[in-house]
Short mmCIF file of C-alpha atoms in Angstrom, two decimals:
data_model
loop_
_atom_site.label_atom_id
_atom_site.label_comp_id
_atom_site.label_asym_id
_atom_site.label_seq_id
_atom_site.Cartn_x
_atom_site.Cartn_y
_atom_site.Cartn_z
CA MET A 23 -0.16 0.08 -0.02
CA THR A 24 1.03 3.22 -0.77
CA SER A 25 0.89 6.06 1.78
CA GLU A 26 -1.32 9.16 0.99
CA ILE A 27 0.88 12.66 0.35
CA LYS A 28 -0.94 15.30 2.34
CA ASP A 29 1.26 17.89 2.74
CA PHE A 30 4.65 19.24 1.82
CA LEU A 31 6.73 18.64 4.81
CA ARG A 32 8.81 16.03 2.77
CA LEU A 33 8.72 17.74 -0.56
CA CYS A 34 12.04 19.05 -2.04
CA VAL A 35 12.71 20.71 -5.29
CA HIS A 36 15.83 20.69 -7.26
CA THR A 37 17.09 24.37 -8.49
CA GLN A 38 17.61 22.81 -12.09
CA THR A 39 13.86 21.95 -12.15
CA THR A 40 13.07 25.92 -12.18
CA ARG A 41 16.18 26.86 -13.94
CA ALA A 42 15.23 29.87 -15.00
CA TRP A 43 15.62 31.07 -11.14
CA ASP A 44 18.44 31.87 -9.69
CA ILE A 45 19.69 30.66 -6.23
CA LYS A 46 17.70 33.58 -4.48
CA ALA A 47 14.59 33.38 -6.79
CA CYS A 48 14.62 29.56 -5.96
CA ILE A 49 14.66 30.34 -2.47
CA GLU A 50 12.11 32.73 -2.31
CA ASN A 51 9.80 31.33 -4.39
CA TYR A 52 9.89 28.12 -2.94
CA ALA A 53 9.47 28.96 0.71
CA ALA A 54 6.41 31.34 -0.36
CA ALA A 55 4.43 28.07 -2.28
CA GLY A 56 5.28 26.18 1.33
CA ILE A 57 8.30 24.06 0.00
CA HIS A 58 11.04 23.92 2.55
CA GLY A 59 13.01 21.24 0.84
CA ILE A 60 15.92 22.38 -1.97
CA THR A 61 18.41 20.65 -3.60
CA ILE A 62 20.84 22.99 -4.89
CA TRP A 63 22.84 22.81 -8.48
CA ARG A 64 26.23 24.05 -8.19
CA ASN A 65 25.71 26.36 -11.31
CA VAL A 66 23.65 28.55 -9.28
CA LEU A 67 26.14 28.91 -6.52
CA GLU A 68 28.49 30.26 -9.17
CA ASN A 69 29.96 33.76 -8.01
CA GLN A 70 27.70 33.77 -4.92
CA ASP A 71 28.84 34.21 -1.46
CA LEU A 72 28.28 30.89 0.06
CA PRO A 73 28.11 32.23 3.65
CA GLU A 74 25.59 34.48 2.61
CA VAL A 75 23.40 31.56 0.73
CA LYS A 76 23.81 29.64 3.89
CA ARG A 77 22.14 32.92 5.84
CA MET A 78 19.40 33.05 3.22
CA LEU A 79 18.75 29.44 3.66
CA GLU A 80 17.93 29.92 7.24
CA ASP A 81 16.11 32.86 7.17
CA PHE A 82 13.66 31.17 4.55
CA GLU A 83 13.60 27.83 6.71
CA MET A 84 14.86 26.02 3.49
CA LYS A 85 16.44 22.87 4.19
CA PRO A 86 19.25 22.11 1.71
CA VAL A 87 18.67 18.66 0.59
CA SER A 88 21.44 18.12 -1.58
CA LEU A 89 24.19 19.51 -3.46
CA CYS A 90 24.12 18.40 -7.29
CA ARG A 91 26.32 17.23 -8.36
CA GLY A 92 29.83 15.71 -7.83
CA GLY A 93 31.02 12.77 -9.76
CA PHE A 94 32.38 12.54 -13.21
CA PHE A 95 35.47 10.46 -12.07
CA PRO A 96 36.58 8.11 -14.89
CA SER A 97 38.78 9.15 -17.70
CA VAL A 98 41.44 7.55 -19.75
CA SER A 99 43.54 10.32 -19.15
CA PHE A 100 45.40 10.25 -15.64
CA ASP A 101 45.26 14.41 -15.77
CA LYS A 102 41.27 14.46 -16.19
CA ARG A 103 41.12 11.90 -13.37
CA LYS A 104 43.09 14.19 -11.02
CA ASP A 105 40.84 17.25 -12.30
CA ALA A 106 37.70 15.07 -11.02
CA ILE A 107 39.01 14.67 -7.75
CA ARG A 108 40.09 18.27 -7.02
CA ASP A 109 36.44 19.03 -8.39
CA ASN A 110 34.79 16.55 -5.99
CA LEU A 111 36.76 18.04 -2.94
CA LEU A 112 35.57 21.58 -4.08
CA ALA A 113 32.04 19.94 -4.20
CA ILE A 114 32.53 18.93 -0.59
CA GLU A 115 33.77 22.32 0.45
CA GLN A 116 30.87 23.99 -1.22
CA ALA A 117 28.16 21.58 0.31
CA ALA A 118 29.81 22.36 3.80
CA ALA A 119 29.78 25.97 3.37
CA ILE A 120 26.17 26.31 2.56
CA GLY A 121 25.13 23.32 5.26
CA ALA A 122 23.98 20.75 2.70
CA PRO A 123 24.52 17.31 4.36
CA MET A 124 24.95 15.17 1.05
CA ILE A 125 26.42 15.30 -2.81
CA VAL A 126 24.80 13.62 -5.49
CA LEU A 127 27.30 11.88 -7.66
CA VAL A 128 26.84 11.53 -11.62
CA CYS A 129 29.54 9.13 -11.56
CA GLY A 130 30.97 9.47 -15.09
CA ALA A 131 31.81 7.04 -18.02
CA ASP A 132 34.59 7.53 -20.71
CA PRO A 133 33.53 5.91 -23.94
CA GLU A 134 37.19 5.24 -24.60
CA GLN A 135 37.36 2.43 -22.24
CA SER A 136 35.04 -0.10 -20.71
CA LEU A 137 32.36 0.53 -18.35
CA GLU A 138 34.17 -1.98 -15.84
CA ARG A 139 36.91 0.18 -16.17
CA SER A 140 34.97 3.38 -15.57
CA ARG A 141 33.11 1.83 -12.77
CA GLU A 142 36.59 0.80 -11.37
CA GLN A 143 37.75 4.50 -11.45
CA ILE A 144 34.47 5.73 -10.13
CA ALA A 145 34.96 3.60 -6.76
CA GLU A 146 38.80 4.69 -6.59
CA GLY A 147 37.20 8.31 -6.98
CA ILE A 148 34.89 7.85 -4.23
CA THR A 149 37.54 6.05 -2.08
CA ARG A 150 39.92 9.08 -2.46
CA ILE A 151 37.19 11.91 -1.53
CA LEU A 152 35.93 10.02 0.97
CA PRO A 153 38.19 11.23 4.27
CA ALA A 154 37.27 14.84 3.12
CA ALA A 155 33.62 13.91 3.03
CA ARG A 156 33.98 12.30 6.29
CA ALA A 157 35.52 15.05 7.97
CA ALA A 158 33.10 17.61 6.27
CA LYS A 159 30.17 15.49 7.78
CA VAL A 160 28.80 15.36 3.80
CA LYS A 161 27.45 12.08 2.77
CA LEU A 162 28.05 11.15 -1.02
CA ALA A 163 25.12 9.32 -2.82
CA ILE A 164 25.78 7.46 -5.67
CA GLU A 165 23.01 7.85 -8.50
CA PRO A 166 22.68 5.35 -11.04
CA LEU A 167 21.71 6.63 -14.32
CA HIS A 168 19.52 5.10 -16.85
CA PRO A 169 21.42 2.88 -19.67
CA MET A 170 20.93 5.34 -22.27
CA TYR A 171 23.58 7.37 -20.62
CA ALA A 172 26.13 4.55 -20.01
CA GLY A 173 28.27 6.33 -22.99
CA ASP A 174 29.65 9.01 -21.33
CA ARG A 175 27.49 10.16 -18.39
CA SER A 176 27.61 7.23 -15.89
CA ALA A 177 29.06 3.56 -15.89
CA VAL A 178 26.70 2.63 -13.45
CA ASN A 179 23.37 2.13 -14.57
CA THR A 180 21.17 -0.19 -12.43
CA LEU A 181 20.25 0.41 -8.78
CA LYS A 182 22.30 -3.24 -8.17
CA GLN A 183 25.48 -1.80 -9.37
CA ALA A 184 25.16 1.32 -7.02
CA ASN A 185 24.38 -0.86 -4.22
CA ASP A 186 27.21 -3.14 -4.99
CA MET A 187 29.75 -0.24 -5.22
CA ALA A 188 27.99 1.49 -1.71
CA GLU A 189 28.73 -2.00 -0.07
CA LEU A 190 32.05 -2.84 -1.51
CA ILE A 191 33.20 1.08 0.00
CA ASN A 192 31.46 0.18 2.89
CA SER A 193 31.03 3.57 5.03
CA GLU A 194 28.36 5.43 6.45
CA TRP A 195 29.12 8.14 4.42
CA VAL A 196 28.57 6.71 1.14
CA GLY A 197 24.92 5.58 0.00
CA VAL A 198 22.77 5.63 -3.02
CA ALA A 199 20.10 8.25 -4.73
CA VAL A 200 17.40 6.66 -6.29
CA ASP A 201 15.62 8.33 -9.05
CA VAL A 202 12.67 6.80 -10.71
CA TYR A 203 13.57 8.43 -14.07
CA HIS A 204 16.55 6.17 -14.14
CA LEU A 205 15.52 3.02 -12.63
CA TRP A 206 11.39 2.32 -13.41
CA TRP A 207 12.11 -0.13 -16.36
CA ASP A 208 14.43 -2.43 -14.10
CA GLU A 209 12.27 -5.55 -13.09
CA ARG A 210 14.94 -6.22 -10.03
CA LEU A 211 13.96 -2.35 -9.03
CA LYS A 212 11.98 -3.28 -5.92
CA LYS A 213 14.27 -6.01 -4.68
CA GLU A 214 17.20 -3.82 -5.13
CA ILE A 215 15.40 -1.00 -3.29
CA ASN A 216 14.96 -3.47 -0.59
CA ARG A 217 18.28 -4.25 -0.41
CA CYS A 218 19.38 -0.71 -0.23
CA GLY A 219 17.51 -0.11 2.59
CA ARG A 220 18.58 -2.73 4.54
CA HIS A 221 22.25 -1.92 4.40
CA HIS A 222 21.19 1.90 5.33
CA HIS A 223 22.56 2.91 1.79
CA LEU A 224 19.20 4.58 0.98
CA PHE A 225 19.85 8.41 0.79
CA ALA A 226 17.69 10.06 -1.45
CA PHE A 227 14.71 9.40 -3.89
CA HIS A 228 13.72 11.46 -6.79
CA ILE A 229 11.06 11.79 -8.51
CA CYS A 230 9.50 12.65 -12.19
CA ASP A 231 8.14 10.72 -14.96
CA TRP A 232 9.15 9.11 -18.47
CA ASN A 233 7.29 10.87 -21.11
CA VAL A 234 5.77 8.71 -24.05
CA PRO A 235 7.41 9.48 -26.23
CA THR A 236 10.39 11.18 -25.11
CA THR A 237 11.85 13.49 -27.70
CA ASP A 238 15.10 14.68 -25.98
CA PHE A 239 17.99 12.70 -24.18
CA LEU A 240 18.36 15.47 -21.34
CA ASN A 241 15.56 17.79 -21.19
CA ASP A 242 12.04 16.04 -21.63
CA ARG A 243 11.57 14.81 -18.24
CA GLY A 244 7.48 14.83 -17.55
CA LEU A 245 5.86 15.75 -14.09
CA MET A 246 4.92 13.22 -12.16
CA GLY A 247 1.32 11.87 -13.77
CA ASP A 248 2.92 12.95 -17.29
CA GLY A 249 4.18 9.63 -18.33
CA CYS A 250 4.25 6.08 -17.81
CA ILE A 251 6.23 5.53 -14.33
CA ASN A 252 4.17 4.08 -11.63
CA VAL A 253 5.79 6.93 -8.90
CA PRO A 254 3.48 5.89 -5.91
CA GLU A 255 4.47 2.24 -6.29
CA ILE A 256 7.78 2.85 -6.65
CA ARG A 257 7.68 5.40 -3.62
CA SER A 258 6.23 2.59 -1.20
CA TRP A 259 9.00 0.62 -1.83
CA VAL A 260 11.14 3.14 -1.02
CA GLU A 261 9.16 3.90 2.16
CA ASP A 262 8.88 0.41 3.12
CA ALA A 263 12.76 0.05 3.10
CA GLY A 264 12.81 2.48 5.56
CA PHE A 265 13.35 5.76 3.71
CA ARG A 266 11.76 8.93 5.57
CA GLY A 267 13.52 11.45 3.70
CA TYR A 268 12.20 14.03 1.21
CA ASN A 269 10.67 13.43 -1.99
CA GLU A 270 13.07 15.58 -4.71
CA VAL A 271 11.33 16.70 -7.62
CA GLU A 272 14.25 16.83 -10.47
CA ILE A 273 12.52 17.58 -13.71
CA PHE A 274 14.62 18.82 -16.39
CA SER A 275 11.99 20.08 -19.31
CA ASP A 276 12.32 22.60 -22.35
CA LYS A 277 8.69 22.69 -22.11
CA TYR A 278 8.28 23.56 -18.77
CA TRP A 279 10.87 25.76 -18.39
CA ALA A 280 9.35 27.64 -21.11
CA THR A 281 6.20 28.44 -18.87
CA ASP A 282 5.96 30.79 -15.94
CA GLN A 283 7.61 29.04 -13.22
CA LYS A 284 5.53 30.33 -10.44
CA GLU A 285 2.63 28.63 -11.93
CA TYR A 286 4.45 25.45 -12.64
CA LEU A 287 5.65 25.16 -9.19
CA GLU A 288 2.09 25.12 -8.28
CA LYS A 289 1.42 22.26 -11.25
CA ILE A 290 4.31 20.63 -9.30
CA LYS A 291 2.63 20.66 -5.80
CA GLN A 292 -0.56 19.43 -7.31
CA ALA A 293 0.89 16.62 -9.05
CA TYR A 294 3.05 15.96 -6.06
CA LEU A 295 -0.11 15.34 -3.74
CA GLU A 296 -2.30 13.56 -6.68
CA LYS A 297 0.27 11.73 -8.79
CA SER A 298 3.19 10.59 -6.27
CA MET B 27 40.00 -14.36 -28.54
CA THR B 28 38.03 -12.75 -31.25
CA SER B 29 38.22 -14.52 -34.45
CA GLU B 30 39.25 -12.47 -37.47
CA ILE B 31 36.58 -11.42 -40.18
CA LYS B 32 38.28 -12.43 -43.30
CA ASP B 33 35.18 -12.22 -45.80
CA PHE B 34 31.60 -11.23 -46.54
CA LEU B 35 30.08 -14.77 -46.12
CA ARG B 36 28.50 -14.09 -43.00
CA LEU B 37 27.76 -10.31 -43.66
CA CYS B 38 23.85 -9.63 -43.64
CA VAL B 39 22.18 -6.17 -44.23
CA HIS B 40 19.15 -4.85 -43.37
CA THR B 41 17.32 -3.30 -45.94
CA GLN B 42 16.38 -0.59 -43.53
CA THR B 43 20.08 0.28 -43.17
CA THR B 44 19.75 1.59 -46.94
CA ARG B 45 16.30 2.83 -46.24
CA ALA B 46 16.20 4.86 -49.59
CA TRP B 47 16.49 1.88 -51.61
CA ASP B 48 13.38 -0.30 -52.52
CA ILE B 49 13.41 -4.26 -52.13
CA LYS B 50 14.93 -4.58 -55.98
CA ALA B 51 17.56 -1.93 -55.29
CA CYS B 52 18.48 -3.53 -51.93
CA ILE B 53 19.09 -7.11 -53.65
CA GLU B 54 20.89 -5.66 -56.92
CA ASN B 55 23.03 -3.66 -55.04
CA TYR B 56 24.08 -6.02 -51.92
CA ALA B 57 24.43 -9.09 -54.39
CA ALA B 58 26.85 -6.59 -56.75
CA ALA B 59 28.60 -5.66 -53.63
CA GLY B 60 29.31 -9.44 -52.96
CA ILE B 61 26.74 -9.34 -49.97
CA HIS B 62 24.79 -12.16 -49.96
CA GLY B 63 22.64 -12.17 -46.53
CA ILE B 64 19.54 -9.90 -46.30
CA THR B 65 17.20 -9.23 -43.72
CA ILE B 66 14.01 -7.66 -44.94
CA TRP B 67 11.76 -5.04 -43.61
CA ARG B 68 8.40 -5.27 -44.27
CA ASN B 69 8.00 -1.76 -45.56
CA VAL B 70 9.83 -2.71 -48.62
CA LEU B 71 7.21 -5.70 -49.35
CA GLU B 72 4.39 -3.53 -49.29
CA ASN B 73 2.81 -3.35 -52.97
CA GLN B 74 5.23 -6.28 -54.11
CA ASP B 75 4.66 -9.87 -55.45
CA LEU B 76 5.92 -11.97 -52.99
CA PRO B 77 6.97 -14.85 -54.84
CA GLU B 78 8.35 -12.54 -57.28
CA VAL B 79 10.68 -11.32 -54.70
CA LYS B 80 11.41 -15.09 -53.59
CA ARG B 81 12.26 -15.40 -57.08
CA MET B 82 14.56 -12.56 -57.31
CA LEU B 83 16.65 -13.24 -54.26
CA GLU B 84 17.26 -16.61 -55.74
CA ASP B 85 18.24 -15.42 -58.86
CA PHE B 86 20.75 -12.93 -57.03
CA GLU B 87 21.67 -15.76 -54.90
CA MET B 88 20.62 -13.81 -51.93
CA LYS B 89 19.62 -15.46 -48.56
CA PRO B 90 16.91 -13.94 -46.97
CA VAL B 91 17.84 -14.10 -42.89
CA SER B 92 15.07 -12.55 -41.41
CA LEU B 93 11.73 -10.95 -41.63
CA CYS B 94 11.81 -7.56 -39.71
CA ARG B 95 9.84 -7.62 -38.14
CA GLY B 96 6.66 -8.66 -35.94
CA GLY B 97 5.57 -8.22 -32.48
CA PHE B 98 3.74 -5.05 -30.77
CA PHE B 99 1.54 -7.50 -28.76
CA PRO B 100 1.01 -5.63 -25.52
CA SER B 101 -2.11 -3.55 -25.32
CA VAL B 102 -4.76 -2.42 -22.82
CA SER B 103 -7.30 -2.83 -25.42
CA PHE B 104 -8.59 -6.59 -26.50
CA ASP B 105 -9.06 -5.37 -29.99
CA LYS B 106 -5.81 -4.00 -30.60
CA ARG B 107 -4.23 -7.52 -29.07
CA LYS B 108 -6.43 -9.34 -31.57
CA ASP B 109 -5.29 -6.98 -34.09
CA ALA B 110 -1.54 -7.72 -33.63
CA ILE B 111 -2.20 -11.40 -33.38
CA ARG B 112 -3.42 -11.01 -36.92
CA ASP B 113 -0.84 -8.53 -37.96
CA ASN B 114 1.92 -11.27 -37.09
CA LEU B 115 0.07 -14.28 -38.59
CA LEU B 116 0.36 -12.35 -41.61
CA ALA B 117 4.27 -12.03 -40.87
CA ILE B 118 4.47 -15.40 -40.96
CA GLU B 119 2.81 -15.82 -44.23
CA GLN B 120 5.20 -12.91 -45.59
CA ALA B 121 8.23 -14.71 -44.39
CA ALA B 122 7.24 -18.19 -45.81
CA ALA B 123 6.25 -16.46 -49.10
CA ILE B 124 9.79 -15.10 -49.59
CA GLY B 125 11.35 -17.98 -48.04
CA ALA B 126 12.54 -16.19 -44.91
CA PRO B 127 13.39 -18.60 -42.06
CA MET B 128 12.74 -16.21 -39.37
CA ILE B 129 10.77 -13.29 -38.02
CA VAL B 130 12.21 -10.86 -35.39
CA LEU B 131 10.09 -9.68 -33.01
CA VAL B 132 9.62 -6.02 -31.55
CA CYS B 133 8.05 -7.16 -28.71
CA GLY B 134 5.75 -3.78 -27.76
CA ALA B 135 4.64 -2.16 -24.78
CA ASP B 136 1.82 -0.28 -23.39
CA PRO B 137 2.36 2.65 -21.07
CA GLU B 138 -0.97 2.45 -19.96
CA GLN B 139 -0.03 -0.67 -18.05
CA SER B 140 2.83 -2.28 -16.20
CA LEU B 141 5.77 -4.10 -17.78
CA GLU B 142 4.86 -7.06 -16.40
CA ARG B 143 1.52 -7.08 -17.76
CA SER B 144 3.02 -6.16 -21.11
CA ARG B 145 5.39 -9.03 -20.94
CA GLU B 146 2.47 -11.47 -20.04
CA GLN B 147 0.70 -10.16 -23.13
CA ILE B 148 3.65 -10.74 -25.09
CA ALA B 149 4.26 -14.40 -23.98
CA GLU B 150 0.82 -14.86 -24.70
CA GLY B 151 1.26 -13.41 -28.15
CA ILE B 152 3.77 -15.49 -29.16
CA THR B 153 2.08 -18.83 -27.81
CA ARG B 154 -0.57 -17.80 -29.90
CA ILE B 155 1.22 -17.42 -33.38
CA LEU B 156 3.65 -20.45 -32.47
CA PRO B 157 1.23 -23.45 -34.32
CA ALA B 158 1.53 -20.99 -37.56
CA ALA B 159 4.85 -20.43 -37.15
CA ARG B 160 5.59 -24.05 -36.65
CA ALA B 161 3.52 -25.13 -39.57
CA ALA B 162 5.15 -22.76 -41.69
CA LYS B 163 8.65 -23.38 -40.56
CA VAL B 164 9.13 -19.83 -39.83
CA LYS B 165 11.51 -19.11 -36.52
CA LEU B 166 10.45 -16.37 -33.74
CA ALA B 167 13.15 -14.33 -32.34
CA ILE B 168 12.51 -12.20 -29.62
CA GLU B 169 14.38 -9.21 -29.77
CA PRO B 170 15.38 -7.43 -26.28
CA LEU B 171 15.23 -3.67 -26.71
CA HIS B 172 17.09 -1.12 -25.18
CA PRO B 173 15.63 0.29 -21.73
CA MET B 174 14.91 3.57 -23.09
CA TYR B 175 12.35 1.89 -25.43
CA ALA B 176 10.60 0.76 -22.56
CA GLY B 177 7.59 3.34 -22.58
CA ASP B 178 5.90 1.90 -25.61
CA ARG B 179 8.24 -0.31 -28.00
CA SER B 180 9.31 -2.99 -25.99
CA ALA B 181 8.52 -4.42 -22.14
CA VAL B 182 11.75 -7.11 -22.95
CA ASN B 183 14.57 -4.94 -22.22
CA THR B 184 17.52 -7.27 -21.18
CA LEU B 185 18.72 -10.74 -22.87
CA LYS B 186 17.82 -11.95 -19.28
CA GLN B 187 14.14 -11.25 -19.85
CA ALA B 188 14.40 -12.48 -23.12
CA ASN B 189 16.05 -15.73 -22.03
CA ASP B 190 13.69 -16.33 -19.70
CA MET B 191 10.70 -15.83 -21.80
CA ALA B 192 12.33 -18.14 -24.67
CA GLU B 193 12.81 -20.90 -21.98
CA LEU B 194 9.30 -20.26 -20.68
CA ILE B 195 7.64 -20.73 -24.03
CA ASN B 196 10.32 -23.71 -24.55
CA SER B 197 10.01 -24.55 -28.29
CA GLU B 198 12.69 -24.87 -30.92
CA TRP B 199 10.88 -21.98 -32.99
CA VAL B 200 11.21 -19.39 -30.41
CA GLY B 201 14.55 -17.89 -29.58
CA VAL B 202 16.18 -14.60 -29.21
CA ALA B 203 17.91 -11.81 -31.59
CA VAL B 204 21.15 -10.19 -29.55
CA ASP B 205 21.56 -6.67 -31.04
CA VAL B 206 24.59 -5.03 -29.46
CA TYR B 207 22.60 -1.39 -29.82
CA HIS B 208 20.28 -2.85 -27.22
CA LEU B 209 22.64 -4.96 -24.66
CA TRP B 210 26.09 -3.48 -24.97
CA TRP B 211 25.47 -1.63 -21.45
CA ASP B 212 24.63 -4.74 -19.59
CA GLU B 213 27.23 -6.30 -17.26
CA ARG B 214 25.63 -9.55 -17.20
CA LEU B 215 25.40 -9.34 -20.96
CA LYS B 216 28.89 -12.14 -21.51
CA LYS B 217 26.62 -14.72 -19.34
CA GLU B 218 23.30 -14.23 -20.54
CA ILE B 219 24.54 -14.74 -24.29
CA ASN B 220 26.19 -17.99 -23.06
CA ARG B 221 22.79 -19.16 -21.51
CA CYS B 222 21.15 -18.21 -24.83
CA GLY B 223 23.59 -20.33 -26.75
CA ARG B 224 23.47 -23.27 -23.87
CA HIS B 225 19.66 -23.45 -24.77
CA HIS B 226 19.80 -23.26 -28.64
CA HIS B 227 17.88 -20.06 -28.25
CA LEU B 228 20.91 -17.69 -29.94
CA PHE B 229 19.00 -17.07 -33.27
CA ALA B 230 20.26 -13.98 -34.69
CA PHE B 231 23.20 -11.10 -34.06
CA HIS B 232 22.80 -7.62 -34.85
CA ILE B 233 25.72 -4.93 -35.20
CA CYS B 234 26.18 -1.39 -35.10
CA ASP B 235 27.27 1.14 -32.78
CA TRP B 236 26.61 3.68 -29.99
CA ASN B 237 27.27 7.07 -30.93
CA VAL B 238 28.66 9.48 -28.33
CA PRO B 239 26.70 11.44 -27.87
CA THR B 240 23.52 10.16 -29.01
CA THR B 241 21.27 12.93 -30.47
CA ASP B 242 18.26 10.83 -31.66
CA PHE B 243 16.00 8.10 -30.01
CA LEU B 244 15.78 6.30 -33.32
CA ASN B 245 17.74 7.20 -36.28
CA ASP B 246 21.31 8.03 -34.97
CA ARG B 247 23.00 4.82 -34.82
CA GLY B 248 26.66 4.26 -35.62
CA LEU B 249 28.59 2.26 -38.25
CA MET B 250 30.74 -0.41 -36.36
CA GLY B 251 33.82 1.58 -35.09
CA ASP B 252 31.85 5.09 -34.99
CA GLY B 253 31.06 4.77 -31.17
CA CYS B 254 31.64 3.32 -28.02
CA ILE B 255 30.30 -0.63 -28.27
CA ASN B 256 33.43 -3.17 -28.28
CA VAL B 257 31.64 -5.09 -31.06
CA PRO B 258 34.60 -7.43 -31.50
CA GLU B 259 34.22 -8.70 -27.97
CA ILE B 260 30.73 -9.17 -27.97
CA ARG B 261 30.94 -11.10 -31.19
CA SER B 262 33.46 -13.44 -29.97
CA TRP B 263 30.85 -14.30 -26.73
CA VAL B 264 28.42 -14.77 -29.22
CA GLU B 265 30.73 -17.01 -31.28
CA ASP B 266 32.06 -18.66 -28.10
CA ALA B 267 27.98 -19.32 -27.37
CA GLY B 268 28.02 -21.47 -30.76
CA PHE B 269 26.71 -18.87 -33.07
CA ARG B 270 27.35 -19.61 -36.53
CA GLY B 271 24.51 -17.41 -38.33
CA TYR B 272 25.04 -14.03 -40.03
CA ASN B 273 26.18 -10.72 -38.50
CA GLU B 274 23.55 -8.42 -39.46
CA VAL B 275 24.18 -4.87 -39.80
CA GLU B 276 21.09 -2.64 -39.00
CA ILE B 277 21.64 1.19 -38.42
CA PHE B 278 19.50 3.69 -38.46
CA SER B 279 20.87 6.75 -39.30
CA ASP B 280 19.78 10.21 -40.94
CA LYS B 281 23.38 10.82 -41.36
CA TYR B 282 24.19 7.54 -43.52
CA TRP B 283 20.82 7.78 -44.99
CA ALA B 284 21.73 11.14 -46.49
CA THR B 285 24.64 9.66 -48.18
CA ASP B 286 25.37 7.96 -51.66
CA GLN B 287 24.23 4.56 -50.49
CA LYS B 288 26.69 2.46 -52.67
CA GLU B 289 29.64 4.35 -51.42
CA TYR B 290 27.85 3.63 -47.66
CA LEU B 291 27.75 0.07 -48.73
CA GLU B 292 31.46 0.08 -49.02
CA LYS B 293 31.85 1.65 -45.70
CA ILE B 294 29.98 -0.95 -44.12
CA LYS B 295 31.94 -3.47 -45.49
CA GLN B 296 35.03 -1.83 -44.47
CA ALA B 297 33.87 -1.72 -41.13
CA TYR B 298 32.45 -5.08 -40.79
CA LEU B 299 36.21 -6.14 -41.75
CA GLU B 300 38.19 -3.92 -39.60
CA LYS B 301 35.86 -3.09 -36.57
CA SER B 302 33.29 -5.82 -36.01
#
């Protein structure tokens, strides 16, 4: 049985969902709409004073859920792998500075090498940044991405692979982000969500929908109810696995970005209550 | 170790790969290029006299490898499921009429119902048409499609699912088509190819490449060597599993369709020798 959603206490919106807004507009508008969870994408932090962002979050009683995103560890180039480590250490500093307790990792893949090799480099990369994450008290969430991104965005393409990796690294600071968009098609999903919960690795839950047809590889995600994903069912699995965190709305959509973002936020709230 | 390809004896081209050509042009040009395997898409058979097509194939010493495609069984509508059965029975007649020993099944999915329900309807559909296939001596190859097509093109998205289904149906007339484009990302691929061979279900092998980046959901496939798929490695797994059939080049590509198709056929031959 899926629990009914009655309020917005566990609703979080990704700043990228309302891409037109800068960090200030996101904070003000989310708070005004009664939404108090926010996952902050790093692009909106560029040229910002991070302590000032932290103060603003506190002033508006906004809870930073995650910083999005770190990762992109694999490369055939040693220098690029080193650059990735440096960038992930910077992300940890940024997360700590704004008070975000977690970083979502889009793990990366290099089409010049095998997916196995890329996965080894991902595990190596996470292990390398783990001491800094622990010291800063910032969790790292491995996000498996849809197999259509295996070419160059992530060699971690199923929840099973993310679970395997989190269990291999075996740290309370490393877990998994479950995104319905990436994982809905997998017949092992329920079982792997349960496994993820049992190992205390279920760190985040992202929702949106899969449009039919989908016309763009990146920016044609649907609002919950627009497409074919049974979001309530997957949410019930996540909750049965013990997850009590935020339901994070992460939608990249040229269609919705072209609309009035305040009206869109109201649509998100409605879809959250009725279709999630 | 991957065996070296030294000739075109096992090369087959899908008519859709050279979409600009009608069936006559495909047969003439493939034969002139020294290619004697052809998988025929049903669109090129529209308004054709099928016995005449069969004679032409024989005259040019062309071996029809498959008819492409049947399937699309699932629907929430009973009438649509009945229509699909009727269309698949027609496909069996067409295959028999042109002397094609096999039909490739793009199984279908209905976004209005769960993938599990769609898979049940696929198995039901195949079971329904199986007596006609057996009587006509036409094999049926379940083709698992990439998870990005789970919304409306196929609820069978991994080789494991196709193997499960073929073993459940358990007929020498029902097997699996392995296409590198759909399956390359799956860490279980080698194991499932081996399983497929052991059960004598490895009926067909399709090759092309995954472009990085890929810009279109349907028509941006690469020629072998263009992208990130290790085609020779997957071919070695297929051959180790006992497969001795044709290597079928199935490429949907707006880019290549816009070029001179005879020159393209030469590029295919070169990529087949050097990158497959």
